[in-house]
mmCIF file of C-alpha atoms in Angstrom:
data_model
loop_
_atom_site.group_PDB
_atom_site.id
_atom_site.type_symbol
_atom_site.label_atom_id
_atom_site.label_comp_id
_atom_site.label_asym_id
_atom_site.label_seq_id
_atom_site.Cartn_x
_atom_site.Cartn_y
_atom_site.Cartn_z
ATOM 1 C CA MET R 2 -43.074 19.944 -13.762
ATOM 2 C CA SER R 3 -41.727 18.963 -10.637
ATOM 3 C CA GLY R 4 -38.543 20.660 -9.254
ATOM 4 C CA PRO R 5 -35.102 19.137 -8.959
ATOM 5 C CA ILE R 6 -35.487 18.634 -5.297
ATOM 6 C CA GLU R 7 -38.769 17.184 -4.923
ATOM 7 C CA GLN R 8 -37.096 13.816 -5.669
ATOM 8 C CA PHE R 9 -35.174 13.672 -2.052
ATOM 9 C CA GLU R 10 -38.662 14.242 -0.497
ATOM 10 C CA ILE R 11 -39.519 11.889 2.187
ATOM 11 C CA LYS R 12 -43.267 10.394 2.409
ATOM 12 C CA PRO R 13 -44.848 8.633 4.815
ATOM 13 C CA LEU R 14 -46.394 5.700 3.289
ATOM 14 C CA MET R 15 -47.808 3.898 6.669
ATOM 15 C CA PRO R 16 -48.160 6.844 9.180
ATOM 16 C CA LEU R 17 -47.534 5.850 12.534
ATOM 17 C CA THR R 18 -47.009 7.836 15.846
ATOM 18 C CA ILE R 19 -45.757 6.144 19.083
ATOM 19 C CA ALA R 20 -45.854 8.531 21.949
ATOM 20 C CA ASP R 21 -45.776 11.452 20.148
ATOM 21 C CA VAL R 22 -42.802 10.123 18.006
ATOM 22 C CA ASN R 23 -42.994 10.257 14.654
ATOM 23 C CA VAL R 24 -42.170 6.529 13.075
ATOM 24 C CA SER R 25 -43.835 6.087 10.169
ATOM 25 C CA PHE R 26 -42.890 4.053 7.632
ATOM 26 C CA THR R 27 -41.654 5.999 4.926
ATOM 27 C CA ASN R 28 -40.355 5.844 1.156
ATOM 28 C CA SER R 29 -36.983 6.027 2.263
ATOM 29 C CA ALA R 30 -37.661 3.039 4.983
ATOM 30 C CA LEU R 31 -38.997 1.079 2.390
ATOM 31 C CA MET R 32 -36.086 1.340 -0.099
ATOM 32 C CA MET R 33 -33.906 0.477 2.973
ATOM 33 C CA VAL R 34 -35.942 -2.912 3.687
ATOM 34 C CA ILE R 35 -35.745 -3.881 -0.239
ATOM 35 C CA ALA R 36 -31.928 -2.980 -0.112
ATOM 36 C CA THR R 37 -31.572 -5.447 2.697
ATOM 37 C CA VAL R 38 -33.653 -8.124 1.225
ATOM 38 C CA ILE R 39 -31.629 -7.957 -2.209
ATOM 39 C CA GLY R 40 -28.510 -8.034 -0.085
ATOM 40 C CA SER R 41 -29.508 -10.851 1.852
ATOM 41 C CA PHE R 42 -30.817 -13.068 -0.810
ATOM 42 C CA PHE R 43 -27.982 -12.122 -2.694
ATOM 43 C CA MET R 44 -25.546 -13.681 -0.671
ATOM 44 C CA LEU R 45 -27.688 -16.599 0.732
ATOM 45 C CA LEU R 46 -28.749 -17.531 -3.003
ATOM 46 C CA ALA R 47 -25.152 -17.222 -3.570
ATOM 47 C CA ALA R 48 -23.611 -19.408 -0.816
ATOM 48 C CA ARG R 49 -26.720 -22.004 -0.983
ATOM 49 C CA LYS R 50 -24.775 -24.431 -3.385
ATOM 50 C CA LYS R 51 -21.225 -24.060 -1.711
ATOM 51 C CA ALA R 52 -19.240 -25.689 -4.939
ATOM 52 C CA ILE R 53 -16.276 -26.044 -5.628
ATOM 53 C CA VAL R 54 -16.267 -24.697 -8.896
ATOM 54 C CA PRO R 55 -18.470 -21.532 -8.582
ATOM 55 C CA GLY R 56 -21.343 -20.804 -10.771
ATOM 56 C CA PRO R 57 -21.757 -17.045 -11.611
ATOM 57 C CA LEU R 58 -23.615 -15.692 -9.227
ATOM 58 C CA GLN R 59 -20.896 -17.618 -6.505
ATOM 59 C CA SER R 60 -18.433 -16.061 -8.265
ATOM 60 C CA ALA R 61 -19.735 -12.654 -7.974
ATOM 61 C CA ALA R 62 -20.066 -13.213 -4.103
ATOM 62 C CA GLU R 63 -17.033 -14.528 -3.886
ATOM 63 C CA MET R 64 -15.360 -11.860 -5.730
ATOM 64 C CA LEU R 65 -17.481 -9.223 -3.517
ATOM 65 C CA TYR R 66 -16.174 -11.256 -0.472
ATOM 66 C CA GLU R 67 -12.576 -11.066 -1.363
ATOM 67 C CA PHE R 68 -12.638 -7.682 -2.359
ATOM 68 C CA ILE R 69 -13.482 -6.430 1.045
ATOM 69 C CA LEU R 70 -11.472 -8.916 2.953
ATOM 70 C CA GLY R 71 -8.607 -7.587 0.903
ATOM 71 C CA MET R 72 -9.466 -3.850 2.032
ATOM 72 C CA ILE R 73 -9.381 -5.016 5.410
ATOM 73 C CA ASP R 74 -6.002 -6.682 5.266
ATOM 74 C CA ALA R 75 -4.405 -3.747 3.321
ATOM 75 C CA ASN R 76 -5.987 -1.147 5.878
ATOM 76 C CA ILE R 77 -6.317 -2.415 9.096
ATOM 77 C CA GLY R 78 -4.241 -5.858 8.943
ATOM 78 C CA THR R 79 -5.305 -9.640 9.609
ATOM 79 C CA ASP R 80 -6.643 -8.644 13.312
ATOM 80 C CA GLY R 81 -9.287 -6.650 11.777
ATOM 81 C CA ARG R 82 -10.750 -9.568 9.961
ATOM 82 C CA ARG R 83 -13.277 -9.607 13.030
ATOM 83 C CA PHE R 84 -15.168 -6.136 11.685
ATOM 84 C CA PHE R 85 -15.247 -8.046 8.870
ATOM 85 C CA PRO R 86 -19.112 -8.842 9.198
ATOM 86 C CA PHE R 87 -19.852 -5.036 10.014
ATOM 87 C CA ILE R 88 -17.953 -3.838 7.110
ATOM 88 C CA PHE R 89 -19.368 -6.060 4.821
ATOM 89 C CA THR R 90 -22.859 -5.002 5.524
ATOM 90 C CA MET R 91 -22.324 -1.690 5.460
ATOM 91 C CA PHE R 92 -20.386 -1.943 1.892
ATOM 92 C CA MET R 93 -23.558 -3.821 0.827
ATOM 93 C CA PHE R 94 -26.290 -1.392 2.264
ATOM 94 C CA VAL R 95 -24.547 1.753 0.941
ATOM 95 C CA ALA R 96 -23.624 0.372 -2.401
ATOM 96 C CA LEU R 97 -27.264 -0.942 -3.291
ATOM 97 C CA GLY R 98 -28.508 2.024 -1.730
ATOM 98 C CA ASN R 99 -26.595 4.152 -4.123
ATOM 99 C CA VAL R 100 -27.528 1.748 -7.090
ATOM 100 C CA LEU R 101 -31.170 1.212 -6.553
ATOM 101 C CA GLY R 102 -31.698 4.961 -6.215
ATOM 102 C CA LEU R 103 -30.883 5.392 -9.973
ATOM 103 C CA LEU R 104 -34.021 3.368 -10.738
ATOM 104 C CA PRO R 105 -36.787 5.527 -11.887
ATOM 105 C CA TYR R 106 -39.616 5.979 -9.129
ATOM 106 C CA SER R 107 -37.301 5.067 -6.614
ATOM 107 C CA PHE R 108 -35.450 6.354 -3.603
ATOM 108 C CA THR R 109 -32.028 7.439 -2.773
ATOM 109 C CA TYR R 110 -31.893 7.137 0.973
ATOM 110 C CA THR R 111 -27.919 7.270 0.929
ATOM 111 C CA SER R 112 -28.830 11.096 -0.214
ATOM 112 C CA HIS R 113 -30.206 11.908 3.154
ATOM 113 C CA VAL R 114 -27.755 13.195 6.433
ATOM 114 C CA ALA R 115 -30.250 11.612 8.815
ATOM 115 C CA ALA R 116 -29.142 7.842 7.069
ATOM 116 C CA VAL R 117 -25.759 8.114 6.250
ATOM 117 C CA GLY R 118 -25.159 10.208 9.578
ATOM 118 C CA THR R 119 -26.354 7.295 11.351
ATOM 119 C CA LEU R 120 -24.042 4.879 9.500
ATOM 120 C CA ALA R 121 -21.129 7.298 10.100
ATOM 121 C CA LEU R 122 -21.997 7.629 13.895
ATOM 122 C CA THR R 123 -22.418 3.936 14.079
ATOM 123 C CA THR R 124 -18.838 3.656 13.100
ATOM 124 C CA MET R 125 -17.328 6.340 15.570
ATOM 125 C CA VAL R 126 -19.248 4.592 18.387
ATOM 126 C CA ILE R 127 -17.810 0.951 17.394
ATOM 127 C CA LEU R 128 -14.268 2.563 16.855
ATOM 128 C CA VAL R 129 -14.238 4.309 20.317
ATOM 129 C CA VAL R 130 -15.628 1.298 22.125
ATOM 130 C CA VAL R 131 -13.236 -0.930 20.309
ATOM 131 C CA GLY R 132 -10.306 1.638 20.915
ATOM 132 C CA LEU R 133 -10.945 1.787 24.357
ATOM 133 C CA TYR R 134 -11.519 -1.880 24.840
ATOM 134 C CA LYS R 135 -8.058 -2.762 23.382
ATOM 135 C CA ASN R 136 -5.983 -0.056 24.380
ATOM 136 C CA GLY R 137 -7.619 1.069 27.742
ATOM 137 C CA LEU R 138 -6.682 4.470 28.493
ATOM 138 C CA LYS R 139 -3.700 4.560 25.937
ATOM 139 C CA PHE R 140 -6.545 5.207 23.422
ATOM 140 C CA LEU R 141 -6.667 8.693 24.604
ATOM 141 C CA HIS R 142 -3.177 9.215 23.017
ATOM 142 C CA ILE R 143 -5.226 9.670 19.620
ATOM 143 C CA PHE R 144 -5.761 13.367 21.271
ATOM 144 C CA CYS R 145 -2.134 13.899 21.858
ATOM 145 C CA PRO R 146 0.247 12.321 19.545
ATOM 146 C CA SER R 147 3.510 11.001 21.572
ATOM 147 C CA GLY R 148 6.178 13.605 21.716
ATOM 148 C CA THR R 149 4.257 16.642 22.073
ATOM 149 C CA PRO R 150 5.981 19.391 24.016
ATOM 150 C CA ALA R 151 3.556 20.521 27.028
ATOM 151 C CA LEU R 152 3.619 23.914 25.915
ATOM 152 C CA LEU R 153 1.802 23.139 22.697
ATOM 153 C CA MET R 154 -0.932 20.680 24.666
ATOM 154 C CA PRO R 155 -3.664 23.228 25.078
ATOM 155 C CA VAL R 156 -3.554 24.014 21.173
ATOM 156 C CA LEU R 157 -2.965 20.622 19.830
ATOM 157 C CA VAL R 158 -5.340 18.762 21.994
ATOM 158 C CA PRO R 159 -8.512 20.790 20.636
ATOM 159 C CA ILE R 160 -7.305 20.764 17.322
ATOM 160 C CA GLU R 161 -7.106 16.872 17.605
ATOM 161 C CA MET R 162 -10.710 16.847 18.824
ATOM 162 C CA ILE R 163 -11.911 18.774 16.026
ATOM 163 C CA SER R 164 -10.064 16.659 14.011
ATOM 164 C CA PHE R 165 -11.812 13.088 15.453
ATOM 165 C CA VAL R 166 -15.277 15.066 15.426
ATOM 166 C CA SER R 167 -15.040 15.748 12.125
ATOM 167 C CA LYS R 168 -14.117 12.353 10.829
ATOM 168 C CA PRO R 169 -17.891 11.260 11.038
ATOM 169 C CA PHE R 170 -18.985 14.625 9.761
ATOM 170 C CA SER R 171 -16.693 14.294 6.564
ATOM 171 C CA LEU R 172 -17.750 10.575 5.679
ATOM 172 C CA THR R 173 -21.448 11.957 5.745
ATOM 173 C CA VAL R 174 -21.134 15.179 3.745
ATOM 174 C CA ARG R 175 -18.483 13.417 1.339
ATOM 175 C CA LEU R 176 -21.475 10.463 0.192
ATOM 176 C CA VAL R 177 -24.749 12.388 1.110
ATOM 177 C CA ALA R 178 -23.278 15.251 -1.688
ATOM 178 C CA ASN R 179 -22.366 12.856 -4.308
ATOM 179 C CA MET R 180 -25.431 11.473 -4.144
ATOM 180 C CA MET R 181 -27.264 14.306 -4.116
ATOM 181 C CA VAL R 182 -25.151 16.554 -6.862
ATOM 182 C CA GLY R 183 -25.270 13.364 -9.326
ATOM 183 C CA HIS R 184 -29.358 13.157 -8.948
ATOM 184 C CA ILE R 185 -30.179 16.576 -9.028
ATOM 185 C CA MET R 186 -27.858 16.824 -12.065
ATOM 186 C CA LEU R 187 -29.938 14.057 -13.646
ATOM 187 C CA LYS R 188 -33.097 15.706 -13.306
ATOM 188 C CA ILE R 189 -31.778 19.011 -14.636
ATOM 189 C CA ILE R 190 -30.753 17.821 -17.747
ATOM 190 C CA ALA R 191 -34.030 15.724 -18.286
ATOM 191 C CA GLY R 192 -35.928 18.738 -17.738
ATOM 192 C CA PHE R 193 -34.362 20.381 -20.808
ATOM 193 C CA VAL R 194 -35.731 17.496 -22.759
ATOM 194 C CA ALA R 195 -39.097 18.314 -22.698
ATOM 195 C CA MET R 196 -38.467 22.364 -23.080
ATOM 196 C CA ILE R 197 -36.595 22.025 -26.451
ATOM 197 C CA GLY R 198 -38.686 19.655 -28.328
ATOM 198 C CA LEU R 199 -37.152 17.844 -31.074
ATOM 199 C CA ALA R 200 -33.207 19.030 -30.280
ATOM 200 C CA GLY R 201 -34.126 17.490 -27.057
ATOM 201 C CA ILE R 202 -32.019 14.115 -28.266
ATOM 202 C CA VAL R 203 -29.219 16.138 -26.983
ATOM 203 C CA PRO R 204 -29.851 16.324 -23.313
ATOM 204 C CA ILE R 205 -31.512 12.756 -23.503
ATOM 205 C CA GLY R 206 -27.879 11.540 -24.919
ATOM 206 C CA PHE R 207 -26.218 13.553 -22.009
ATOM 207 C CA ASP R 208 -28.519 11.968 -19.429
ATOM 208 C CA VAL R 209 -27.552 8.471 -20.575
ATOM 209 C CA MET R 210 -24.052 9.361 -20.143
ATOM 210 C CA ILE R 211 -24.317 10.585 -16.548
ATOM 211 C CA THR R 212 -26.492 7.625 -15.578
ATOM 212 C CA ILE R 213 -23.747 5.377 -16.678
ATOM 213 C CA PHE R 214 -21.458 7.847 -14.711
ATOM 214 C CA GLU R 215 -23.480 7.861 -11.924
ATOM 215 C CA MET R 216 -23.234 4.089 -11.819
ATOM 216 C CA GLY R 217 -19.525 4.158 -11.451
ATOM 217 C CA ILE R 218 -19.897 7.141 -9.018
ATOM 218 C CA ALA R 219 -22.563 5.005 -6.810
ATOM 219 C CA PHE R 220 -19.815 1.953 -6.192
ATOM 220 C CA LEU R 221 -17.035 4.318 -6.085
ATOM 221 C CA GLN R 222 -18.718 6.230 -3.135
ATOM 222 C CA ALA R 223 -19.274 3.286 -1.430
ATOM 223 C CA TYR R 224 -15.948 1.966 -1.749
ATOM 224 C CA ILE R 225 -14.733 5.205 -0.242
ATOM 225 C CA PHE R 226 -17.139 5.135 2.599
ATOM 226 C CA THR R 227 -16.055 1.622 3.465
ATOM 227 C CA ILE R 228 -12.207 2.158 3.279
ATOM 228 C CA LEU R 229 -12.265 5.152 5.194
ATOM 229 C CA CYS R 230 -14.200 3.481 7.911
ATOM 230 C CA CYS R 231 -11.348 0.784 7.507
ATOM 231 C CA ILE R 232 -8.750 3.467 8.055
ATOM 232 C CA TYR R 233 -10.259 5.000 10.794
ATOM 233 C CA LEU R 234 -10.755 1.568 12.818
ATOM 234 C CA ASN R 235 -7.262 1.079 12.213
ATOM 235 C CA ASP R 236 -6.420 4.277 13.776
ATOM 236 C CA ALA R 237 -8.090 3.468 16.698
ATOM 237 C CA LEU R 238 -6.918 -0.151 16.854
ATOM 238 C CA HIS R 239 -3.199 0.767 16.600
ATOM 239 C CA VAL R 240 -2.700 3.398 18.907
ATOM 240 C CA HIS R 241 1.019 5.171 18.511
ATOM 241 C CA MET K 1 8.983 -38.824 -29.713
ATOM 242 C CA GLY K 2 7.012 -36.468 -27.752
ATOM 243 C CA ASP K 3 9.315 -36.443 -24.670
ATOM 244 C CA ALA K 4 10.795 -33.159 -25.462
ATOM 245 C CA PRO K 5 7.867 -30.900 -25.820
ATOM 246 C CA GLU K 6 6.416 -32.494 -22.948
ATOM 247 C CA LYS K 7 9.227 -31.990 -20.288
ATOM 248 C CA ALA K 8 9.491 -28.401 -21.747
ATOM 249 C CA ARG K 9 5.622 -28.192 -20.550
ATOM 250 C CA LEU K 10 6.349 -29.579 -17.241
ATOM 251 C CA LYS K 11 9.258 -27.076 -16.645
ATOM 252 C CA GLU K 12 6.993 -24.269 -17.865
ATOM 253 C CA ILE K 13 4.553 -25.526 -15.214
ATOM 254 C CA ALA K 14 6.583 -25.775 -12.476
ATOM 255 C CA ASP K 15 8.118 -22.361 -13.050
ATOM 256 C CA ARG K 16 4.898 -20.774 -13.016
ATOM 257 C CA LEU K 17 4.166 -22.839 -9.639
ATOM 258 C CA ALA K 18 7.140 -21.427 -8.341
ATOM 259 C CA VAL K 19 6.415 -18.023 -8.887
ATOM 260 C CA LEU K 20 2.846 -18.527 -7.539
ATOM 261 C CA LYS K 21 4.208 -20.067 -4.686
ATOM 262 C CA GLU K 22 6.480 -17.071 -4.297
ATOM 263 C CA ASP K 23 3.595 -14.374 -4.550
ATOM 264 C CA ALA K 24 1.606 -17.071 -1.862
ATOM 265 C CA ALA K 25 4.370 -16.576 0.538
ATOM 266 C CA LYS K 26 3.984 -12.439 0.988
ATOM 267 C CA PRO K 27 0.314 -12.432 1.053
ATOM 268 C CA HIS K 28 -0.585 -8.761 1.322
ATOM 269 C CA SER K 29 2.288 -7.063 -0.993
ATOM 270 C CA ARG K 30 0.345 -7.865 -4.646
ATOM 271 C CA LYS K 31 -3.131 -7.113 -3.281
ATOM 272 C CA ARG K 32 -1.804 -3.600 -2.003
ATOM 273 C CA ALA K 33 -0.570 -2.920 -5.436
ATOM 274 C CA ASP K 34 -4.304 -3.840 -6.756
ATOM 275 C CA CYS K 35 -5.499 -1.408 -4.356
ATOM 276 C CA GLN K 36 -2.999 1.323 -5.209
ATOM 277 C CA ASP K 37 -5.405 3.436 -7.730
ATOM 278 C CA ARG K 38 -8.189 2.888 -5.996
ATOM 279 C CA ARG K 39 -6.622 3.741 -2.595
ATOM 280 C CA GLY K 40 -5.513 6.983 -4.001
ATOM 281 C CA MET K 41 -8.883 7.996 -5.548
ATOM 282 C CA ALA K 42 -10.120 7.473 -1.890
ATOM 283 C CA LEU K 43 -7.478 9.396 -0.041
ATOM 284 C CA GLY K 44 -8.124 12.577 -2.800
ATOM 285 C CA MET K 45 -11.758 12.758 -1.915
ATOM 286 C CA ARG K 46 -10.896 12.519 1.896
ATOM 287 C CA MET K 47 -8.585 15.415 1.438
ATOM 288 C CA ALA K 48 -10.904 17.621 -0.134
ATOM 289 C CA VAL K 49 -13.413 17.110 2.128
ATOM 290 C CA ASP K 50 -11.536 16.830 5.410
ATOM 291 C CA LEU K 51 -10.281 20.605 4.606
ATOM 292 C CA VAL K 52 -13.761 21.939 4.457
ATOM 293 C CA SER K 53 -15.171 19.762 7.503
ATOM 294 C CA GLY K 54 -12.365 20.664 10.061
ATOM 295 C CA VAL K 55 -13.494 24.490 9.754
ATOM 296 C CA VAL K 56 -17.445 23.620 10.166
ATOM 297 C CA VAL K 57 -17.373 21.353 12.904
ATOM 298 C CA GLY K 58 -14.696 23.697 14.304
ATOM 299 C CA ALA K 59 -16.909 26.342 14.177
ATOM 300 C CA GLY K 60 -20.185 24.560 15.516
ATOM 301 C CA MET K 61 -17.962 23.440 18.032
ATOM 302 C CA GLY K 62 -17.250 27.016 19.269
ATOM 303 C CA TYR K 63 -20.451 28.445 18.444
ATOM 304 C CA VAL K 64 -22.222 25.533 20.943
ATOM 305 C CA LEU K 65 -19.501 25.971 23.481
ATOM 306 C CA ASP K 66 -20.404 29.897 23.384
ATOM 307 C CA LEU K 67 -24.094 29.206 23.554
ATOM 308 C CA LEU K 68 -23.102 27.609 26.904
ATOM 309 C CA CYS K 69 -21.068 29.894 28.658
ATOM 310 C CA GLY K 70 -22.613 32.837 27.281
ATOM 311 C CA THR K 71 -19.314 34.408 25.588
ATOM 312 C CA PHE K 72 -20.475 34.834 22.035
ATOM 313 C CA PRO K 73 -17.817 35.895 19.698
ATOM 314 C CA VAL K 74 -14.672 34.527 21.779
ATOM 315 C CA LEU K 75 -14.786 30.684 21.595
ATOM 316 C CA PHE K 76 -16.481 30.822 18.037
ATOM 317 C CA ALA K 77 -13.357 32.712 16.632
ATOM 318 C CA VAL K 78 -10.871 30.563 18.237
ATOM 319 C CA PHE K 79 -12.546 27.168 17.313
ATOM 320 C CA LEU K 80 -12.982 28.668 13.620
ATOM 321 C CA ILE K 81 -8.984 29.070 13.442
ATOM 322 C CA PHE K 82 -8.516 25.300 15.650
ATOM 323 C CA GLY K 83 -10.858 23.853 12.914
ATOM 324 C CA GLY K 84 -8.740 25.140 9.766
ATOM 325 C CA ALA K 85 -5.987 23.878 11.820
ATOM 326 C CA ALA K 86 -7.674 20.614 12.271
ATOM 327 C CA GLY K 87 -8.665 20.169 8.578
ATOM 328 C CA VAL K 88 -5.161 21.113 7.262
ATOM 329 C CA MET K 89 -3.894 18.252 9.708
ATOM 330 C CA ASN K 90 -6.316 15.904 8.585
ATOM 331 C CA ALA K 91 -5.214 16.741 4.816
ATOM 332 C CA TYR K 92 -1.723 16.378 5.655
ATOM 333 C CA ARG K 93 -2.270 13.091 7.267
ATOM 334 C CA ALA K 94 -4.003 11.603 4.662
ATOM 335 C CA SER K 95 -1.192 12.644 2.135
ATOM 336 C CA LYS K 96 1.376 11.348 4.677
ATOM 337 C CA ALA K 97 -0.400 8.038 4.521
ATOM 338 C CA LEU K 98 -0.308 8.039 0.630
ATOM 339 C CA GLU K 99 3.321 8.728 0.698
ATOM 340 C CA ASN K 100 4.220 6.001 3.377
ATOM 341 C CA ASP K 101 2.228 3.358 1.042
ATOM 342 C CA ARG K 102 4.683 4.735 -2.477
ATOM 343 C CA GLN K 103 7.508 3.942 -0.025
ATOM 344 C CA GLN K 104 6.537 0.547 1.038
ATOM 345 C CA GLU K 105 5.527 -0.159 -2.717
ATOM 346 C CA LYS K 106 9.291 0.584 -3.384
ATOM 347 C CA ASP K 107 10.780 -1.413 -1.141
ATOM 348 C CA VAL K 108 8.663 -4.351 -2.008
ATOM 349 C CA LYS K 109 9.612 -4.063 -5.545
ATOM 350 C CA GLY K 110 13.426 -2.737 -5.097
#
């Protein structure tokens, strides 16, 4: 029987090396492509008709759209709407990654620090660039809040810097840990089924419940990831 | 004959329209209320991880700086403490944001 951690192993499907850099097409990359295709086709199909009275598919897409738009309006304000494409894409990518990972034989790319960390770092780069562009050098005020006594500066500035650097870190850890824990738990409990024979019906019931619970977690974590990105963007856009 | 119920119905529709128009005039207030529960959950998750991540990032930064400067335990220890402070500050800020939201909620309602 395979261990509970083996499901996170990255396997190259098409080994490829360019200039000593391993750029193989892996199972993780395959799931990312599938998630992107499903997300794009869902939105394209839903937006194809542009009916005034929307059908079920268009309703779902409109609900998603308004959900993210409401999140941006509430957390950044209406001037944050220019980030809508970025935030919406990120939400779809993370949510689909979490949900598709629950299917048997699939792979959860959001359980890898490399994938989620890249998303978080991208957000931070955008945040710094936009913050510097919009506020100029005033952006650096996020490292020393107004009204700080000069005596406290040498202590407060490093603390603020650490707090800034820890943002992408905590974004990544939160999502990765949640996804990993859920999948390991599912696998371990599924392992009990074979071990205890007929009484295995109990862990099966447990697994069913946990799977439903994990569906909720999948969407909740995608939501938290995006809302925190919104909050961080707001901090960078509106420096006090 | 059917005049009175029709008028009552028209008045009801007019009332409902008035309420909807009032809501549309203040676009964010209702959405904010809808988001409140989920926002609270997001903030809770944020605080729990922020507390730890501050310490870890602080320790990592101190360790790297130590390797660069060749002063092993000094900067590591200092940044570990700074990191702890940063974590607490992050959590404190998150809780303050929640508090501000609650206050705004009250202001809108009251």
